[in-house]
XYZ file of N, CA and C in Angstrom:
564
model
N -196.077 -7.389 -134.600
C -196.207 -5.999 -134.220
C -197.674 -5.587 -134.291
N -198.139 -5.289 -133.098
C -199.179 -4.661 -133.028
C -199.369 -3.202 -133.639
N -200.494 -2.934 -134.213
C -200.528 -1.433 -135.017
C -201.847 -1.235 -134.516
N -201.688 0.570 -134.362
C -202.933 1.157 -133.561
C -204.025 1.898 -134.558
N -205.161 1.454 -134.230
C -205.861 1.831 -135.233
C -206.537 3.161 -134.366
N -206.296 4.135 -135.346
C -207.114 5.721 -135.182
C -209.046 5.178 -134.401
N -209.242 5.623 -133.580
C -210.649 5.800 -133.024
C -211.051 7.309 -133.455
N -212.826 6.927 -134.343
C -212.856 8.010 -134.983
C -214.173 8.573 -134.763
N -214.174 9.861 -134.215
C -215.670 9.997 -133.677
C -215.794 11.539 -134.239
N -217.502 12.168 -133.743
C -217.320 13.310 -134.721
C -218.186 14.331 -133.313
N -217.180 15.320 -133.733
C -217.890 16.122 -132.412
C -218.575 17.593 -132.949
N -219.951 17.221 -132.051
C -220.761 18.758 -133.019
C -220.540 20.111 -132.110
N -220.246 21.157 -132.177
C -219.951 22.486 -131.022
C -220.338 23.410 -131.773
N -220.776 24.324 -130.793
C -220.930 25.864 -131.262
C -219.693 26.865 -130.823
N -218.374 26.154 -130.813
C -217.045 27.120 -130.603
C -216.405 27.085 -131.850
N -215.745 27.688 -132.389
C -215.160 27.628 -133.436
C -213.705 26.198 -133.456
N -213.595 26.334 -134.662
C -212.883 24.956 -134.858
C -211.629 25.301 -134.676
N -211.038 26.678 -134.593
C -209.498 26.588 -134.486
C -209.618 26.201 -132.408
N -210.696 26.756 -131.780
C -210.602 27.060 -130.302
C -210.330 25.229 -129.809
N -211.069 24.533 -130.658
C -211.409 22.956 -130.334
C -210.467 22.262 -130.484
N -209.593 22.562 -131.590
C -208.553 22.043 -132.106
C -207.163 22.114 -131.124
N -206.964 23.801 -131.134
C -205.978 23.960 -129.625
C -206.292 23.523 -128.156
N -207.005 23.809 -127.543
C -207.701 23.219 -126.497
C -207.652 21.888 -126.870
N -208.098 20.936 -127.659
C -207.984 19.329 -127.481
C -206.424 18.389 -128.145
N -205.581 19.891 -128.296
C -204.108 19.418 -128.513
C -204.360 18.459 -129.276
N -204.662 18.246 -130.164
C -205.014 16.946 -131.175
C -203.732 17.456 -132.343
N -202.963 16.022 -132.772
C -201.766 15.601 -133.524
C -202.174 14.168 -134.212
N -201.503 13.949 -134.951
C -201.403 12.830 -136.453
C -200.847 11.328 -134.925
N -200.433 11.643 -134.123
C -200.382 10.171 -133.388
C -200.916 10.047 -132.267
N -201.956 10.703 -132.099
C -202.872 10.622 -130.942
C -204.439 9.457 -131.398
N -204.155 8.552 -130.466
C -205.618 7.412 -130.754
C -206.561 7.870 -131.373
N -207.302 8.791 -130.700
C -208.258 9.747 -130.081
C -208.050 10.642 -131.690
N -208.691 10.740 -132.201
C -209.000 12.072 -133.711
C -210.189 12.429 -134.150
N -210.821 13.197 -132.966
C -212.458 13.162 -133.959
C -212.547 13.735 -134.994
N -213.672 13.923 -135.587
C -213.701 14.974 -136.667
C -214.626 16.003 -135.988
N -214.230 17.428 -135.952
C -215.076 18.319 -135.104
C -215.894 19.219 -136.180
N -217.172 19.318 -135.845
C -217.824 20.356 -137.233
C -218.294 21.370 -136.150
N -218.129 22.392 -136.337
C -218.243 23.864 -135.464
C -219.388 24.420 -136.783
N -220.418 24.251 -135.714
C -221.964 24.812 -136.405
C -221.554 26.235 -136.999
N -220.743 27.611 -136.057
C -220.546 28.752 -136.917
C -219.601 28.756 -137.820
N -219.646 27.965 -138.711
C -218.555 28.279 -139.643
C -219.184 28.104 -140.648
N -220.892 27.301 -140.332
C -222.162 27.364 -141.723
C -222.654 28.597 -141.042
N -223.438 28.821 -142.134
C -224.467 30.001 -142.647
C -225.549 29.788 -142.225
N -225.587 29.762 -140.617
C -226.800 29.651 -140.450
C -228.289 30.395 -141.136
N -227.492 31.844 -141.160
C -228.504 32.928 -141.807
C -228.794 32.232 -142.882
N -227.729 32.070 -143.527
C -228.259 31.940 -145.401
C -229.287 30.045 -145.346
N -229.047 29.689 -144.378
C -229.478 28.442 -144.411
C -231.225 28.349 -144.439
N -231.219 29.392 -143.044
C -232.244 29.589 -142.591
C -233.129 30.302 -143.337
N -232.726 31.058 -144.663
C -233.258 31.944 -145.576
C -233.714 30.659 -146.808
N -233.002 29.956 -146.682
C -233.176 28.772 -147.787
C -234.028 28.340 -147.705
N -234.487 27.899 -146.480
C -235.195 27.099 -145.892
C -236.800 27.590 -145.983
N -236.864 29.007 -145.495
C -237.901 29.939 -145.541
C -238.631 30.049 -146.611
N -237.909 30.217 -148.179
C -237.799 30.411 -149.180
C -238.506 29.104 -149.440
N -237.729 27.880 -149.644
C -238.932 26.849 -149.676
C -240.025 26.322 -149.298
N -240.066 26.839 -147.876
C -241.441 26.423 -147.196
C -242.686 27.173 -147.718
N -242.240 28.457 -148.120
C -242.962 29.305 -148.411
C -243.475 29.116 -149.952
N -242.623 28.634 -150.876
C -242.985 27.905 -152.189
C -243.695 27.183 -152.080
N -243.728 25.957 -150.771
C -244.468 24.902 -150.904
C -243.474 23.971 -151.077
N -242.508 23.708 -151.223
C -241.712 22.955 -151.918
C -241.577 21.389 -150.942
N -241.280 20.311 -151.466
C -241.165 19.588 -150.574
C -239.764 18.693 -150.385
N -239.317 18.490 -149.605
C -238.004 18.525 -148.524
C -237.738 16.779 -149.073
N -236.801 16.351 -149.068
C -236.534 14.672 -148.623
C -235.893 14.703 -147.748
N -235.721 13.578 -147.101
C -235.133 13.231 -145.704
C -233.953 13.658 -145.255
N -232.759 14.054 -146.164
C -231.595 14.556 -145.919
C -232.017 16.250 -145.960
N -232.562 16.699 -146.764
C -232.987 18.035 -146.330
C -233.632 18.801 -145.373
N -234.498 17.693 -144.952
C -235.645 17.975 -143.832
C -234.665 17.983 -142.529
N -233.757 17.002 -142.364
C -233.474 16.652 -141.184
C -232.509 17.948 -141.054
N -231.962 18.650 -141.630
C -231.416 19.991 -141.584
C -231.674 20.939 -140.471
N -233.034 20.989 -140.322
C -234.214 21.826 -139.775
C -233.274 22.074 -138.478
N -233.310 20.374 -137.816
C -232.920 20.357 -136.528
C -231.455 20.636 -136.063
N -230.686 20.894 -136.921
C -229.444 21.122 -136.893
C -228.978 22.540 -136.541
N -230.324 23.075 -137.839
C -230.191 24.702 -137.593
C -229.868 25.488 -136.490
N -230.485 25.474 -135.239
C -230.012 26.423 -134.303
C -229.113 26.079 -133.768
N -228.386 25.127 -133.683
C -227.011 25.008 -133.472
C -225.890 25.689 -134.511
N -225.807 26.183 -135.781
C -225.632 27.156 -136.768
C -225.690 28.516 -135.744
N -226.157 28.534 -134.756
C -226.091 30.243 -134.104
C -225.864 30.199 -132.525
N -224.778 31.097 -132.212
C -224.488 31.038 -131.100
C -225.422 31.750 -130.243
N -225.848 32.607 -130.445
C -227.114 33.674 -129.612
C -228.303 33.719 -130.316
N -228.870 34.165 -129.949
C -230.372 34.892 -130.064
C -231.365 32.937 -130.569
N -231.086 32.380 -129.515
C -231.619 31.137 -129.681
C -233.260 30.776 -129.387
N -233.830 31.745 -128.688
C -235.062 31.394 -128.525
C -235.629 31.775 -129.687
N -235.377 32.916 -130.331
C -235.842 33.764 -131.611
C -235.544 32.878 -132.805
N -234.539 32.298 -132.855
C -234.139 31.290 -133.738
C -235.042 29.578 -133.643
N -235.250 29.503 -132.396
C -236.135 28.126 -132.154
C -237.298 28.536 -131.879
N -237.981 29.460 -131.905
C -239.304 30.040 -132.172
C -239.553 29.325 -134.048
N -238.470 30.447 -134.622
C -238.602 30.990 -136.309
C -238.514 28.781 -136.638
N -237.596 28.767 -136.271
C -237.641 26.822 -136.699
C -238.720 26.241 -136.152
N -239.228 25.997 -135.030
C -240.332 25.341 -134.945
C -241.787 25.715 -135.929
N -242.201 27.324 -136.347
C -243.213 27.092 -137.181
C -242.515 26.628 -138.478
N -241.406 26.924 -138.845
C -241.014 26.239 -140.106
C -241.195 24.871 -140.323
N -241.277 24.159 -139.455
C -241.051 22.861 -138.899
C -242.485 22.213 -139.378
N -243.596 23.503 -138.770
C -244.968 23.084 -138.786
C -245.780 23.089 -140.356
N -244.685 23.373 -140.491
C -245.317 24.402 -142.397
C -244.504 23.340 -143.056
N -243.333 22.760 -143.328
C -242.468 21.973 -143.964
C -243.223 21.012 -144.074
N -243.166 20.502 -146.048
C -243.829 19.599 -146.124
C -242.096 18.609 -146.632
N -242.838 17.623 -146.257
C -241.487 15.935 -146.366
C -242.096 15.091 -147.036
N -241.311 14.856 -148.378
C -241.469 13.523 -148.771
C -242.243 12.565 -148.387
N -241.986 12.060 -147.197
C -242.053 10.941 -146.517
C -243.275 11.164 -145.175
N -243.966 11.390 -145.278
C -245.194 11.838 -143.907
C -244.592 11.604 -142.532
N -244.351 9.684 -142.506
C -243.893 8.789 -141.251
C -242.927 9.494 -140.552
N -241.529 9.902 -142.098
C -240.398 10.851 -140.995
C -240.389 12.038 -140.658
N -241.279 12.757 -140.763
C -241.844 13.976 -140.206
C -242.337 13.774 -139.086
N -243.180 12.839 -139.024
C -243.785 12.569 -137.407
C -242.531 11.920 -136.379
N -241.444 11.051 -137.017
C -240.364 10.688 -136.452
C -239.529 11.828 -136.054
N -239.462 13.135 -137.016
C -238.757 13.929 -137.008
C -238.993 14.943 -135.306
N -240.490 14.805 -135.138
C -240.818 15.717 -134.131
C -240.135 15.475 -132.809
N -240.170 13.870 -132.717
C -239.320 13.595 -131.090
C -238.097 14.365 -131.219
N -237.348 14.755 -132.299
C -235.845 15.105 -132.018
C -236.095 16.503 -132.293
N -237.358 17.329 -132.611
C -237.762 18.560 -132.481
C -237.778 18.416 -130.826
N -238.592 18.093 -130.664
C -239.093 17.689 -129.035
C -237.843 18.071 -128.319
N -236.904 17.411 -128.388
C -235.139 17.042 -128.150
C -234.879 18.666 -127.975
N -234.729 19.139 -129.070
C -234.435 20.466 -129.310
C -235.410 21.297 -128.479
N -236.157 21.470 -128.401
C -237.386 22.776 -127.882
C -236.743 22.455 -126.184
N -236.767 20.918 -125.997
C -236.596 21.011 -124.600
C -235.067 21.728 -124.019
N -234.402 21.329 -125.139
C -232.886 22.050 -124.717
C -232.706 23.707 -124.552
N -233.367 24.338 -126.012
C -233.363 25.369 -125.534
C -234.416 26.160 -125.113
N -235.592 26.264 -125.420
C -236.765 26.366 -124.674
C -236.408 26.952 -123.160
N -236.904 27.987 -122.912
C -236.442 28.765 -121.678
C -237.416 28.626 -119.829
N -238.660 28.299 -120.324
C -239.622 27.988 -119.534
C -240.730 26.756 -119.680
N -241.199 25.814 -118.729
C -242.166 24.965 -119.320
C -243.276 25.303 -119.978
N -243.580 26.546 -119.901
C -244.672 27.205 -120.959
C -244.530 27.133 -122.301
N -242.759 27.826 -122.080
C -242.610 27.499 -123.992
C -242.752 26.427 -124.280
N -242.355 25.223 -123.531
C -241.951 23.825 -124.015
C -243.234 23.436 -124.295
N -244.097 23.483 -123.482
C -245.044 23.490 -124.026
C -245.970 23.888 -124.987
N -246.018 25.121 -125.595
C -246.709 25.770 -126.704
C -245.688 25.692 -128.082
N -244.509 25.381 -127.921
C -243.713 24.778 -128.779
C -243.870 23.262 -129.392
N -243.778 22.658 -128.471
C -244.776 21.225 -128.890
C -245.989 21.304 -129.373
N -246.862 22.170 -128.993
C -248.011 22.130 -129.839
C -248.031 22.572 -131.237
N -246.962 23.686 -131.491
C -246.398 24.609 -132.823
C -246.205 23.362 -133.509
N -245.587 22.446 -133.041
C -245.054 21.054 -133.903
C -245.349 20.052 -134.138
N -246.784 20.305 -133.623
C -247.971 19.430 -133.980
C -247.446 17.918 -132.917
N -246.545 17.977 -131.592
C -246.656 17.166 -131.099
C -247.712 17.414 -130.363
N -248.450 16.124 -129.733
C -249.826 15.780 -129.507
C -249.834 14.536 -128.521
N -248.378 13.821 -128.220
C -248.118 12.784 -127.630
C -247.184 13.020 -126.840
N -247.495 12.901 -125.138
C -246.833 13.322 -124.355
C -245.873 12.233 -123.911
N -244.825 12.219 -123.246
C -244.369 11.440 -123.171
C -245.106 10.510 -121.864
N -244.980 11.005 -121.029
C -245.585 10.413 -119.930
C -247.249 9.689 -120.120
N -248.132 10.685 -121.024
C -248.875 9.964 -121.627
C -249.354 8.495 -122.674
N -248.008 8.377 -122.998
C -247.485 7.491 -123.619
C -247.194 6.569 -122.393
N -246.557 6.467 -121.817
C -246.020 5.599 -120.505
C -247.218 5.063 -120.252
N -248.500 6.034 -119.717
C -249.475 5.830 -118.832
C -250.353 4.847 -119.681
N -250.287 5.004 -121.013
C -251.258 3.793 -122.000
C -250.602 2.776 -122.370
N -249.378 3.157 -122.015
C -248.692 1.466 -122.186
C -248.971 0.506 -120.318
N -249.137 1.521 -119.623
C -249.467 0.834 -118.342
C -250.703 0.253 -118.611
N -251.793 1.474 -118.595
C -253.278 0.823 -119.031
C -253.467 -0.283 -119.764
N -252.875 -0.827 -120.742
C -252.490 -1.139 -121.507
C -252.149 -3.230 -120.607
N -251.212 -2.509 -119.855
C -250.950 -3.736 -119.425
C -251.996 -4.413 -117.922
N -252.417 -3.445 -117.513
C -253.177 -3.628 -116.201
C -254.417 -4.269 -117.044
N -255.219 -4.062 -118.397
C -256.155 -4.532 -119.238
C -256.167 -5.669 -119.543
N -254.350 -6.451 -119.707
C -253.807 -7.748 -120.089
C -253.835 -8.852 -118.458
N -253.384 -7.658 -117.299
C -253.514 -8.539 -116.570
C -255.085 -9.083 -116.115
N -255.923 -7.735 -116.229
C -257.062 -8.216 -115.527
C -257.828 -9.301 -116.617
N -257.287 -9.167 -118.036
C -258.227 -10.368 -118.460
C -257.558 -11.804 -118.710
N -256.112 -12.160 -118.359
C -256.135 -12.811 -117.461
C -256.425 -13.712 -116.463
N -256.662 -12.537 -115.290
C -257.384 -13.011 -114.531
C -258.234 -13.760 -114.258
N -259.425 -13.125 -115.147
C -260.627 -13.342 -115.498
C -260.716 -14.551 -115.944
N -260.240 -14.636 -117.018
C -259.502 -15.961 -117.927
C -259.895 -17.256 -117.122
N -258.653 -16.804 -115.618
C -258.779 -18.141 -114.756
C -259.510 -17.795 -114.216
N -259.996 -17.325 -113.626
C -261.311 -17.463 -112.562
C -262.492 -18.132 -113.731
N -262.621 -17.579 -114.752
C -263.821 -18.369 -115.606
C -263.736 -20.094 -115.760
N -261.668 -20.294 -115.659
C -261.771 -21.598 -115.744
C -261.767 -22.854 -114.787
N -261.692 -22.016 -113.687
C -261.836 -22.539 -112.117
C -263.304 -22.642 -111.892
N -264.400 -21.714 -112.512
C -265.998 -21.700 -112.453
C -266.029 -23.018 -113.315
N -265.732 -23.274 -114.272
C -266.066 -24.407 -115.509
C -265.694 -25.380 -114.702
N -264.631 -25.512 -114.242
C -264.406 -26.953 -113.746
C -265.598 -27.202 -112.605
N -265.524 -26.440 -111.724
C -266.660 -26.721 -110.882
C -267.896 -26.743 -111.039
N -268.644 -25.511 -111.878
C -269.803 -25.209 -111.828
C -270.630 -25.696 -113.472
N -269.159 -25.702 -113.985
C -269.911 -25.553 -115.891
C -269.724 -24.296 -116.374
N -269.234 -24.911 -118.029
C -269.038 -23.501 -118.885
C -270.357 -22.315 -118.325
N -271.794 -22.740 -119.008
C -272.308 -21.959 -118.555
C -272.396 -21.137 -117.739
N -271.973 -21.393 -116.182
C -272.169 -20.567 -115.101
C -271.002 -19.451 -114.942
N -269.585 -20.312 -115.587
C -268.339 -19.752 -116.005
C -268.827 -18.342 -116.544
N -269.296 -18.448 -117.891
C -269.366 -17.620 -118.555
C -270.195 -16.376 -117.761
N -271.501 -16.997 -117.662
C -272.510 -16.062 -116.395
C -271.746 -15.025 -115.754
N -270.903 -15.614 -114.933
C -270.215 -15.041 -113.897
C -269.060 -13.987 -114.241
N -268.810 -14.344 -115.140
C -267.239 -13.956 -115.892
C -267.581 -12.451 -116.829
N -268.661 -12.635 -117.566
C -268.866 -11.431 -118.785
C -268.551 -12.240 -119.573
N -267.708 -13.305 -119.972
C -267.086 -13.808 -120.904
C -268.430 -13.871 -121.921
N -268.206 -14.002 -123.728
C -269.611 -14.517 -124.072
C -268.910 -16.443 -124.617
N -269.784 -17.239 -125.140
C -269.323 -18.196 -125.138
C -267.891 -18.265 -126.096
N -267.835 -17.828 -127.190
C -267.515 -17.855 -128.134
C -265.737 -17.128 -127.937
N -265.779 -16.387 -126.969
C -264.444 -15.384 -126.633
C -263.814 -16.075 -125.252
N -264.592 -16.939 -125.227
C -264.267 -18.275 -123.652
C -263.407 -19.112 -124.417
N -264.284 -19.723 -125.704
C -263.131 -20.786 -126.092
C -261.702 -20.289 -126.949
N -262.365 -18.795 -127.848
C -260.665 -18.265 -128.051
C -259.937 -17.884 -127.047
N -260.114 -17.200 -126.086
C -259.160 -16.999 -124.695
C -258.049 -18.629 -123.901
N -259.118 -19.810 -124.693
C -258.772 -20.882 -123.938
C -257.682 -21.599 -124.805
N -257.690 -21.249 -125.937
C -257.162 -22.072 -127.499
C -255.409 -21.749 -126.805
């Protein structure tokens, strides 16, 4: 006899949990059972007062606390720009434990500003509030540079070693920029 094992997933909403519950007709023998957490049923206010309260102490956050931040405006059904305004300088002021996941933390700020963020202006002066500084596409473009640098030396590489065979290291090098010394590590 085959036996069915529950599939168990967790769903985040800003509707309340009785609306999710009726609407997704969910029962004790259905595959399908997520666990649903309906952001208004926390305190966003009181959260967001918590939060304030510490930043403003100075206090510093660990990783399960910090990551809170981003959760927050999902805690409120309206007045979301005013709310992701008030979180992003909090964001900028919050000190973390951990430096690295603060800077990790910003892409999924990023995440957020872009969702609700109303115009590319905000998105933009919001990213800067959050001390992002790394664009994405900018990022792309130096990983290209990046590689067009690998191909052209390369290149170079062989053409210096097509000069050697014919002409001699020396003229190789001449021709190339290479200096001697970065000829034979390129060649190793």
């Amino acid at each position: 006899m085959q036996q069915k094992n529950q599939v168990i997933s967790v769903i985040t909403t800003t509707e309340p949990l009785e609306k999710c519950l009726k609407e997704m007709n969910i029962n004790k023998t259905k595959i399908l059972k997520p666990i649903i957490i309906s952001f208004p049923k926390f305190e966003g206010v009181e959260k967001l007062k918590t939060i304030k309260k510490r930043t403003k102490k100075g206090e510093i956050f660990n990783e399960e606390e910090a990551i809170e931040i981003i959760f927050l405006i999902k805690m409120f059904r309206e007045n979301h720009k005013e709310i992701l305004e008030e979180v992003c300088e909090l964001f900028s002021k919050m000190k973390v434990e951990d430096p690295d996941f603060k800077e990790r933390m910003k892409f999924c700020m990023q995440c957020i500003i872009h969702k609700y963020a109303e115009t590319i202006y905000d998105i933009n002066r919001l990213e800067k509030v959050i001390g992002m500084t790394i664009k994405y596409e900018d990022h792309i473009e130096k990983q290209r540079e990046e590689g067009r640098i690998e191909v052209k030396l390369e290149g170079k590489l062989e053409l210096a070693q097509i000069i050697a065979k014919t002409k001699g290291i020396q003229k190789a090098i001449q021709l190339t920029g290479f200096t001697k010394k970065k000829y034979k590590q390129a060649n190793q």
